[in-house]
Amino acid sequence: MLLLKRTNSDDPVFQELIIALDKDLWLRYPEIQQDYEVLDKVKNIPTVVVAYVDALPVGCACFRPFDDHTIEVKRMFVHPSHRGQGIAYAILKELETWAVSQGFTRAVLETGIRQPEAIALYQKSGYTFMDNYPPYEQMENSVCLQKPLL
């Protein structure tokens, strides 16, 4: 059974999932991941979702304000053993619902070109490509997407 828990970036379970995410990214982008590490840090984020399947933590994501009306989705991850089960979609929907409840009307995010499964998830969820926003404008391995939330 899938359980989505709202928490914050200090949650040790979230921190462990982020370690697993970073390992996955190092495997996909060994030559450039160090350039992204500083951009991927999430501290003092009150809007984190952790997904559990039968009490086992299997995925996470968070958002932070991007501007007065927009959130930025960060650190989306589902453990490889649990991919393809709709968990990432459920996490994303929970983040979007949470953002709307706080008055946000748009979401943006950045992902990598070597993550076709992530790009497919976002497109299936209604996200469309946009010009890369700062600090990703010159990063050729990044793609940015956006979605109106209302």
Short mmCIF file of N, CA and C in Angstrom, two decimals:
data_model
loop_
_atom_site.label_atom_id
_atom_site.label_comp_id
_atom_site.label_asym_id
_atom_site.label_seq_id
_atom_site.Cartn_x
_atom_site.Cartn_y
_atom_site.Cartn_z
N MET A 1 0.84 -1.18 0.00
CA MET A 1 0.00 0.00 0.00
C MET A 1 0.88 1.25 0.00
N LEU A 2 0.54 2.21 -0.85
CA LEU A 2 1.30 3.45 -0.97
C LEU A 2 0.82 4.46 0.05
N LEU A 3 1.77 5.04 0.77
CA LEU A 3 1.50 6.11 1.73
C LEU A 3 2.39 7.28 1.38
N LEU A 4 1.82 8.47 1.26
CA LEU A 4 2.58 9.69 1.01
C LEU A 4 2.59 10.51 2.28
N LYS A 5 3.78 10.86 2.73
CA LYS A 5 3.93 11.62 3.98
C LYS A 5 4.52 12.99 3.67
N ARG A 6 3.83 14.02 4.12
CA ARG A 6 4.38 15.37 4.02
C ARG A 6 5.34 15.58 5.19
N THR A 7 6.50 16.11 4.88
CA THR A 7 7.53 16.31 5.90
C THR A 7 8.40 17.49 5.48
N ASN A 8 9.62 17.54 5.98
CA ASN A 8 10.55 18.63 5.62
C ASN A 8 11.92 18.04 5.32
N SER A 9 12.83 18.89 4.88
CA SER A 9 14.13 18.41 4.42
C SER A 9 15.04 17.93 5.54
N ASP A 10 14.65 18.13 6.78
CA ASP A 10 15.43 17.60 7.90
C ASP A 10 15.10 16.14 8.20
N ASP A 11 14.07 15.62 7.59
CA ASP A 11 13.64 14.24 7.82
C ASP A 11 14.76 13.28 7.42
N PRO A 12 15.23 12.44 8.35
CA PRO A 12 16.33 11.53 8.02
C PRO A 12 15.99 10.54 6.90
N VAL A 13 14.73 10.18 6.76
CA VAL A 13 14.34 9.28 5.67
C VAL A 13 14.52 9.99 4.33
N PHE A 14 14.11 11.24 4.26
CA PHE A 14 14.32 12.04 3.05
C PHE A 14 15.81 12.13 2.74
N GLN A 15 16.62 12.39 3.75
CA GLN A 15 18.06 12.51 3.54
C GLN A 15 18.66 11.21 2.98
N GLU A 16 18.20 10.07 3.46
CA GLU A 16 18.69 8.78 2.95
C GLU A 16 18.28 8.58 1.48
N LEU A 17 17.06 8.96 1.16
CA LEU A 17 16.62 8.85 -0.23
C LEU A 17 17.41 9.78 -1.15
N ILE A 18 17.79 10.95 -0.65
CA ILE A 18 18.60 11.88 -1.44
C ILE A 18 19.98 11.29 -1.70
N ILE A 19 20.53 10.59 -0.73
CA ILE A 19 21.82 9.91 -0.95
C ILE A 19 21.69 8.90 -2.09
N ALA A 20 20.59 8.14 -2.10
CA ALA A 20 20.36 7.17 -3.18
C ALA A 20 20.17 7.88 -4.52
N LEU A 21 19.46 9.00 -4.52
CA LEU A 21 19.29 9.78 -5.75
C LEU A 21 20.64 10.27 -6.27
N ASP A 22 21.46 10.80 -5.38
CA ASP A 22 22.77 11.30 -5.81
C ASP A 22 23.64 10.19 -6.39
N LYS A 23 23.57 9.01 -5.82
CA LYS A 23 24.32 7.87 -6.38
C LYS A 23 23.84 7.55 -7.79
N ASP A 24 22.53 7.58 -7.99
CA ASP A 24 21.96 7.33 -9.31
C ASP A 24 22.44 8.39 -10.30
N LEU A 25 22.46 9.64 -9.89
CA LEU A 25 22.90 10.72 -10.79
C LEU A 25 24.39 10.62 -11.11
N TRP A 26 25.20 10.21 -10.15
CA TRP A 26 26.63 10.03 -10.43
C TRP A 26 26.85 8.93 -11.46
N LEU A 27 26.01 7.88 -11.45
CA LEU A 27 26.12 6.82 -12.45
C LEU A 27 25.73 7.32 -13.84
N ARG A 28 24.75 8.20 -13.91
CA ARG A 28 24.27 8.70 -15.20
C ARG A 28 25.16 9.81 -15.77
N TYR A 29 25.74 10.61 -14.87
CA TYR A 29 26.48 11.81 -15.29
C TYR A 29 27.84 11.89 -14.60
N PRO A 30 28.68 10.88 -14.70
CA PRO A 30 29.93 10.89 -13.93
C PRO A 30 30.86 12.05 -14.26
N GLU A 31 30.81 12.51 -15.49
CA GLU A 31 31.75 13.56 -15.91
C GLU A 31 31.29 14.97 -15.52
N ILE A 32 30.03 15.15 -15.14
CA ILE A 32 29.54 16.51 -14.85
C ILE A 32 28.77 16.64 -13.55
N GLN A 33 28.54 15.56 -12.84
CA GLN A 33 27.67 15.63 -11.67
C GLN A 33 28.17 16.62 -10.62
N GLN A 34 29.48 16.78 -10.51
CA GLN A 34 30.01 17.72 -9.52
C GLN A 34 29.53 19.14 -9.81
N ASP A 35 29.25 19.47 -11.06
CA ASP A 35 28.75 20.80 -11.41
C ASP A 35 27.33 21.03 -10.90
N TYR A 36 26.59 19.95 -10.73
CA TYR A 36 25.20 20.05 -10.30
C TYR A 36 25.03 19.93 -8.78
N GLU A 37 26.00 19.36 -8.11
CA GLU A 37 25.84 19.08 -6.68
C GLU A 37 25.45 20.32 -5.88
N VAL A 38 26.11 21.42 -6.14
CA VAL A 38 25.80 22.65 -5.39
C VAL A 38 24.39 23.14 -5.71
N LEU A 39 23.92 22.91 -6.93
CA LEU A 39 22.59 23.36 -7.33
C LEU A 39 21.49 22.47 -6.76
N ASP A 40 21.83 21.25 -6.42
CA ASP A 40 20.85 20.27 -5.96
C ASP A 40 20.66 20.25 -4.45
N LYS A 41 21.40 21.05 -3.71
CA LYS A 41 21.27 21.04 -2.25
C LYS A 41 19.90 21.57 -1.85
N VAL A 42 19.28 20.87 -0.94
CA VAL A 42 17.99 21.32 -0.40
C VAL A 42 18.08 21.33 1.11
N LYS A 43 18.08 22.54 1.65
CA LYS A 43 18.11 22.72 3.10
C LYS A 43 16.96 23.63 3.48
N ASN A 44 16.44 23.40 4.66
CA ASN A 44 15.35 24.23 5.19
C ASN A 44 14.15 24.29 4.25
N ILE A 45 13.83 23.15 3.67
CA ILE A 45 12.67 23.04 2.78
C ILE A 45 11.51 22.44 3.58
N PRO A 46 10.43 23.20 3.78
CA PRO A 46 9.31 22.67 4.57
C PRO A 46 8.33 21.83 3.76
N THR A 47 8.55 21.70 2.46
CA THR A 47 7.58 21.05 1.58
C THR A 47 8.21 19.85 0.89
N VAL A 48 8.30 18.76 1.63
CA VAL A 48 8.88 17.50 1.17
C VAL A 48 7.81 16.42 1.24
N VAL A 49 7.79 15.55 0.25
CA VAL A 49 6.91 14.37 0.27
C VAL A 49 7.79 13.14 0.19
N VAL A 50 7.55 12.19 1.10
CA VAL A 50 8.22 10.90 1.08
C VAL A 50 7.16 9.83 0.83
N ALA A 51 7.45 8.92 -0.08
CA ALA A 51 6.53 7.83 -0.41
C ALA A 51 7.00 6.54 0.25
N TYR A 52 6.04 5.83 0.84
CA TYR A 52 6.30 4.55 1.48
C TYR A 52 5.43 3.49 0.82
N VAL A 53 5.99 2.31 0.61
CA VAL A 53 5.22 1.15 0.19
C VAL A 53 5.40 0.10 1.27
N ASP A 54 4.30 -0.25 1.91
CA ASP A 54 4.34 -1.21 3.02
C ASP A 54 5.40 -0.81 4.05
N ALA A 55 5.40 0.45 4.44
CA ALA A 55 6.29 1.03 5.45
C ALA A 55 7.74 1.18 5.01
N LEU A 56 8.05 0.84 3.76
CA LEU A 56 9.41 0.98 3.23
C LEU A 56 9.49 2.29 2.44
N PRO A 57 10.43 3.18 2.80
CA PRO A 57 10.56 4.42 2.03
C PRO A 57 11.14 4.14 0.65
N VAL A 58 10.41 4.58 -0.39
CA VAL A 58 10.80 4.24 -1.76
C VAL A 58 10.95 5.44 -2.68
N GLY A 59 10.53 6.62 -2.24
CA GLY A 59 10.61 7.77 -3.13
C GLY A 59 10.41 9.08 -2.40
N CYS A 60 10.76 10.17 -3.10
CA CYS A 60 10.64 11.49 -2.49
C CYS A 60 10.67 12.57 -3.56
N ALA A 61 10.32 13.76 -3.14
CA ALA A 61 10.49 14.99 -3.92
C ALA A 61 10.14 16.14 -2.99
N CYS A 62 10.47 17.34 -3.44
CA CYS A 62 10.13 18.53 -2.66
C CYS A 62 9.89 19.68 -3.62
N PHE A 63 9.43 20.79 -3.07
CA PHE A 63 9.36 22.01 -3.86
C PHE A 63 9.75 23.19 -3.01
N ARG A 64 10.18 24.23 -3.72
CA ARG A 64 10.50 25.49 -3.06
C ARG A 64 9.96 26.62 -3.95
N PRO A 65 9.69 27.77 -3.36
CA PRO A 65 9.22 28.89 -4.18
C PRO A 65 10.27 29.27 -5.21
N PHE A 66 9.81 29.52 -6.42
CA PHE A 66 10.67 29.98 -7.51
C PHE A 66 10.45 31.48 -7.72
N ASP A 67 9.19 31.89 -7.68
CA ASP A 67 8.81 33.30 -7.62
C ASP A 67 7.48 33.36 -6.87
N ASP A 68 6.82 34.50 -6.87
CA ASP A 68 5.60 34.66 -6.07
C ASP A 68 4.48 33.71 -6.46
N HIS A 69 4.49 33.22 -7.70
CA HIS A 69 3.39 32.38 -8.18
C HIS A 69 3.82 30.98 -8.59
N THR A 70 5.12 30.72 -8.54
CA THR A 70 5.68 29.51 -9.13
C THR A 70 6.50 28.73 -8.11
N ILE A 71 6.37 27.41 -8.17
CA ILE A 71 7.25 26.54 -7.38
C ILE A 71 8.26 25.88 -8.31
N GLU A 72 9.37 25.45 -7.71
CA GLU A 72 10.34 24.63 -8.43
C GLU A 72 10.33 23.25 -7.77
N VAL A 73 10.03 22.23 -8.54
CA VAL A 73 10.07 20.85 -8.06
C VAL A 73 11.53 20.41 -8.05
N LYS A 74 11.96 19.82 -6.93
CA LYS A 74 13.35 19.41 -6.76
C LYS A 74 13.41 17.98 -6.22
N ARG A 75 14.50 17.31 -6.54
CA ARG A 75 14.92 16.05 -5.91
C ARG A 75 13.89 14.93 -6.01
N MET A 76 13.26 14.83 -7.18
CA MET A 76 12.32 13.74 -7.44
C MET A 76 13.09 12.44 -7.60
N PHE A 77 12.69 11.43 -6.84
CA PHE A 77 13.39 10.14 -6.90
C PHE A 77 12.45 9.02 -6.48
N VAL A 78 12.52 7.93 -7.22
CA VAL A 78 11.89 6.67 -6.81
C VAL A 78 12.95 5.59 -6.95
N HIS A 79 13.08 4.78 -5.93
CA HIS A 79 14.07 3.71 -5.94
C HIS A 79 13.84 2.82 -7.17
N PRO A 80 14.91 2.43 -7.86
CA PRO A 80 14.75 1.62 -9.07
C PRO A 80 13.86 0.39 -8.90
N SER A 81 13.88 -0.22 -7.73
CA SER A 81 13.07 -1.43 -7.51
C SER A 81 11.57 -1.14 -7.48
N HIS A 82 11.20 0.13 -7.39
CA HIS A 82 9.78 0.49 -7.30
C HIS A 82 9.32 1.39 -8.45
N ARG A 83 10.13 1.52 -9.48
CA ARG A 83 9.74 2.35 -10.62
C ARG A 83 8.70 1.63 -11.47
N GLY A 84 7.93 2.41 -12.20
CA GLY A 84 6.90 1.84 -13.07
C GLY A 84 5.62 1.47 -12.35
N GLN A 85 5.46 1.92 -11.11
CA GLN A 85 4.27 1.59 -10.33
C GLN A 85 3.39 2.80 -10.05
N GLY A 86 3.71 3.94 -10.66
CA GLY A 86 2.91 5.14 -10.45
C GLY A 86 3.28 5.94 -9.22
N ILE A 87 4.37 5.58 -8.57
CA ILE A 87 4.77 6.26 -7.33
C ILE A 87 5.22 7.68 -7.61
N ALA A 88 6.05 7.87 -8.62
CA ALA A 88 6.52 9.23 -8.95
C ALA A 88 5.35 10.12 -9.33
N TYR A 89 4.41 9.59 -10.09
CA TYR A 89 3.22 10.35 -10.47
C TYR A 89 2.45 10.78 -9.22
N ALA A 90 2.28 9.86 -8.27
CA ALA A 90 1.56 10.17 -7.03
C ALA A 90 2.29 11.24 -6.22
N ILE A 91 3.61 11.13 -6.13
CA ILE A 91 4.40 12.13 -5.41
C ILE A 91 4.22 13.50 -6.07
N LEU A 92 4.34 13.54 -7.39
CA LEU A 92 4.22 14.80 -8.11
C LEU A 92 2.85 15.43 -7.90
N LYS A 93 1.79 14.63 -7.97
CA LYS A 93 0.44 15.15 -7.76
C LYS A 93 0.28 15.69 -6.34
N GLU A 94 0.87 15.01 -5.37
CA GLU A 94 0.80 15.49 -3.98
C GLU A 94 1.51 16.83 -3.83
N LEU A 95 2.68 16.96 -4.45
CA LEU A 95 3.39 18.24 -4.41
C LEU A 95 2.57 19.35 -5.06
N GLU A 96 1.97 19.06 -6.20
CA GLU A 96 1.17 20.07 -6.90
C GLU A 96 -0.04 20.49 -6.07
N THR A 97 -0.71 19.53 -5.45
CA THR A 97 -1.85 19.84 -4.59
C THR A 97 -1.42 20.73 -3.43
N TRP A 98 -0.30 20.39 -2.82
CA TRP A 98 0.24 21.16 -1.71
C TRP A 98 0.57 22.58 -2.16
N ALA A 99 1.18 22.71 -3.32
CA ALA A 99 1.55 24.03 -3.84
C ALA A 99 0.31 24.89 -4.11
N VAL A 100 -0.71 24.30 -4.71
CA VAL A 100 -1.94 25.04 -4.98
C VAL A 100 -2.57 25.50 -3.67
N SER A 101 -2.53 24.66 -2.64
CA SER A 101 -3.10 25.05 -1.34
C SER A 101 -2.36 26.23 -0.71
N GLN A 102 -1.15 26.48 -1.17
CA GLN A 102 -0.37 27.62 -0.69
C GLN A 102 -0.45 28.82 -1.64
N GLY A 103 -1.28 28.72 -2.66
CA GLY A 103 -1.51 29.84 -3.55
C GLY A 103 -0.65 29.89 -4.80
N PHE A 104 0.14 28.86 -5.04
CA PHE A 104 0.97 28.84 -6.25
C PHE A 104 0.14 28.39 -7.45
N THR A 105 0.49 28.92 -8.62
CA THR A 105 -0.29 28.63 -9.82
C THR A 105 0.53 28.01 -10.95
N ARG A 106 1.81 27.81 -10.73
CA ARG A 106 2.68 27.28 -11.79
C ARG A 106 3.81 26.49 -11.15
N ALA A 107 4.27 25.47 -11.87
CA ALA A 107 5.43 24.68 -11.43
C ALA A 107 6.46 24.65 -12.55
N VAL A 108 7.73 24.71 -12.15
CA VAL A 108 8.84 24.52 -13.08
C VAL A 108 9.77 23.47 -12.49
N LEU A 109 10.59 22.89 -13.35
CA LEU A 109 11.57 21.93 -12.86
C LEU A 109 12.67 21.76 -13.89
N GLU A 110 13.77 21.23 -13.42
CA GLU A 110 14.91 20.89 -14.27
C GLU A 110 15.18 19.41 -14.11
N THR A 111 15.47 18.75 -15.22
CA THR A 111 15.90 17.37 -15.18
C THR A 111 17.00 17.19 -16.23
N GLY A 112 17.54 15.99 -16.28
CA GLY A 112 18.66 15.75 -17.18
C GLY A 112 18.27 15.01 -18.44
N ILE A 113 19.06 15.22 -19.48
CA ILE A 113 18.76 14.58 -20.76
C ILE A 113 18.96 13.07 -20.72
N ARG A 114 19.68 12.58 -19.73
CA ARG A 114 19.89 11.13 -19.60
C ARG A 114 18.88 10.49 -18.64
N GLN A 115 17.76 11.16 -18.45
CA GLN A 115 16.70 10.65 -17.59
C GLN A 115 15.38 10.62 -18.38
N PRO A 116 15.33 9.80 -19.43
CA PRO A 116 14.13 9.78 -20.27
C PRO A 116 12.88 9.37 -19.51
N GLU A 117 13.03 8.54 -18.49
CA GLU A 117 11.86 8.14 -17.72
C GLU A 117 11.28 9.32 -16.95
N ALA A 118 12.13 10.22 -16.47
CA ALA A 118 11.66 11.42 -15.77
C ALA A 118 10.97 12.36 -16.75
N ILE A 119 11.59 12.57 -17.90
CA ILE A 119 10.99 13.45 -18.91
C ILE A 119 9.62 12.91 -19.32
N ALA A 120 9.51 11.61 -19.52
CA ALA A 120 8.23 11.00 -19.89
C ALA A 120 7.18 11.20 -18.80
N LEU A 121 7.58 11.03 -17.54
CA LEU A 121 6.65 11.25 -16.42
C LEU A 121 6.13 12.69 -16.44
N TYR A 122 7.03 13.64 -16.58
CA TYR A 122 6.62 15.04 -16.54
C TYR A 122 5.70 15.38 -17.71
N GLN A 123 6.03 14.88 -18.90
CA GLN A 123 5.16 15.15 -20.05
C GLN A 123 3.79 14.51 -19.87
N LYS A 124 3.76 13.29 -19.36
CA LYS A 124 2.49 12.61 -19.08
C LYS A 124 1.67 13.38 -18.06
N SER A 125 2.36 14.09 -17.17
CA SER A 125 1.71 14.85 -16.10
C SER A 125 1.33 16.26 -16.53
N GLY A 126 1.54 16.60 -17.81
CA GLY A 126 1.12 17.90 -18.31
C GLY A 126 2.19 18.96 -18.39
N TYR A 127 3.42 18.61 -18.12
CA TYR A 127 4.53 19.56 -18.21
C TYR A 127 4.97 19.70 -19.66
N THR A 128 5.38 20.91 -20.03
CA THR A 128 5.88 21.18 -21.37
C THR A 128 7.27 21.80 -21.27
N PHE A 129 8.04 21.62 -22.32
CA PHE A 129 9.40 22.17 -22.33
C PHE A 129 9.36 23.69 -22.35
N MET A 130 10.36 24.27 -21.73
CA MET A 130 10.53 25.72 -21.70
C MET A 130 12.02 26.00 -21.86
N ASP A 131 12.36 27.26 -22.10
CA ASP A 131 13.77 27.63 -22.12
C ASP A 131 14.37 27.35 -20.74
N ASN A 132 15.60 26.91 -20.72
CA ASN A 132 16.26 26.66 -19.44
C ASN A 132 16.36 27.95 -18.64
N TYR A 133 15.97 27.87 -17.39
CA TYR A 133 16.01 29.03 -16.50
C TYR A 133 17.30 29.01 -15.69
N PRO A 134 17.65 30.17 -15.09
CA PRO A 134 18.89 30.23 -14.29
C PRO A 134 18.81 29.26 -13.11
N PRO A 135 19.86 28.57 -12.83
CA PRO A 135 21.22 28.66 -13.36
C PRO A 135 21.52 27.63 -14.46
N TYR A 136 20.49 27.12 -15.11
CA TYR A 136 20.67 26.02 -16.06
C TYR A 136 20.77 26.49 -17.52
N GLU A 137 20.78 27.80 -17.78
CA GLU A 137 20.71 28.30 -19.15
C GLU A 137 21.81 27.76 -20.05
N GLN A 138 23.00 27.62 -19.54
CA GLN A 138 24.14 27.18 -20.35
C GLN A 138 24.48 25.69 -20.14
N MET A 139 23.64 24.98 -19.42
CA MET A 139 23.93 23.57 -19.11
C MET A 139 23.24 22.68 -20.14
N GLU A 140 24.01 22.17 -21.08
CA GLU A 140 23.45 21.42 -22.21
C GLU A 140 22.89 20.06 -21.81
N ASN A 141 23.20 19.59 -20.62
CA ASN A 141 22.65 18.31 -20.15
C ASN A 141 21.33 18.49 -19.40
N SER A 142 20.89 19.73 -19.26
CA SER A 142 19.65 20.04 -18.55
C SER A 142 18.53 20.36 -19.52
N VAL A 143 17.32 19.97 -19.13
CA VAL A 143 16.11 20.42 -19.79
C VAL A 143 15.17 20.93 -18.70
N CYS A 144 14.43 21.98 -19.02
CA CYS A 144 13.49 22.55 -18.06
C CYS A 144 12.07 22.41 -18.60
N LEU A 145 11.15 22.20 -17.68
CA LEU A 145 9.75 22.02 -18.04
C LEU A 145 8.90 22.87 -17.12
N GLN A 146 7.65 23.12 -17.55
CA GLN A 146 6.73 23.93 -16.76
C GLN A 146 5.31 23.40 -16.91
N LYS A 147 4.48 23.80 -15.94
CA LYS A 147 3.08 23.40 -15.98
C LYS A 147 2.25 24.42 -15.20
N PRO A 148 1.13 24.87 -15.77
CA PRO A 148 0.20 25.66 -14.96
C PRO A 148 -0.50 24.72 -13.98
N LEU A 149 -0.67 25.18 -12.76
CA LEU A 149 -1.27 24.32 -11.73
C LEU A 149 -2.77 24.54 -11.59
N LEU A 150 -3.29 25.58 -12.20
CA LEU A 150 -4.73 25.85 -12.12
C LEU A 150 -5.37 25.78 -13.48
#
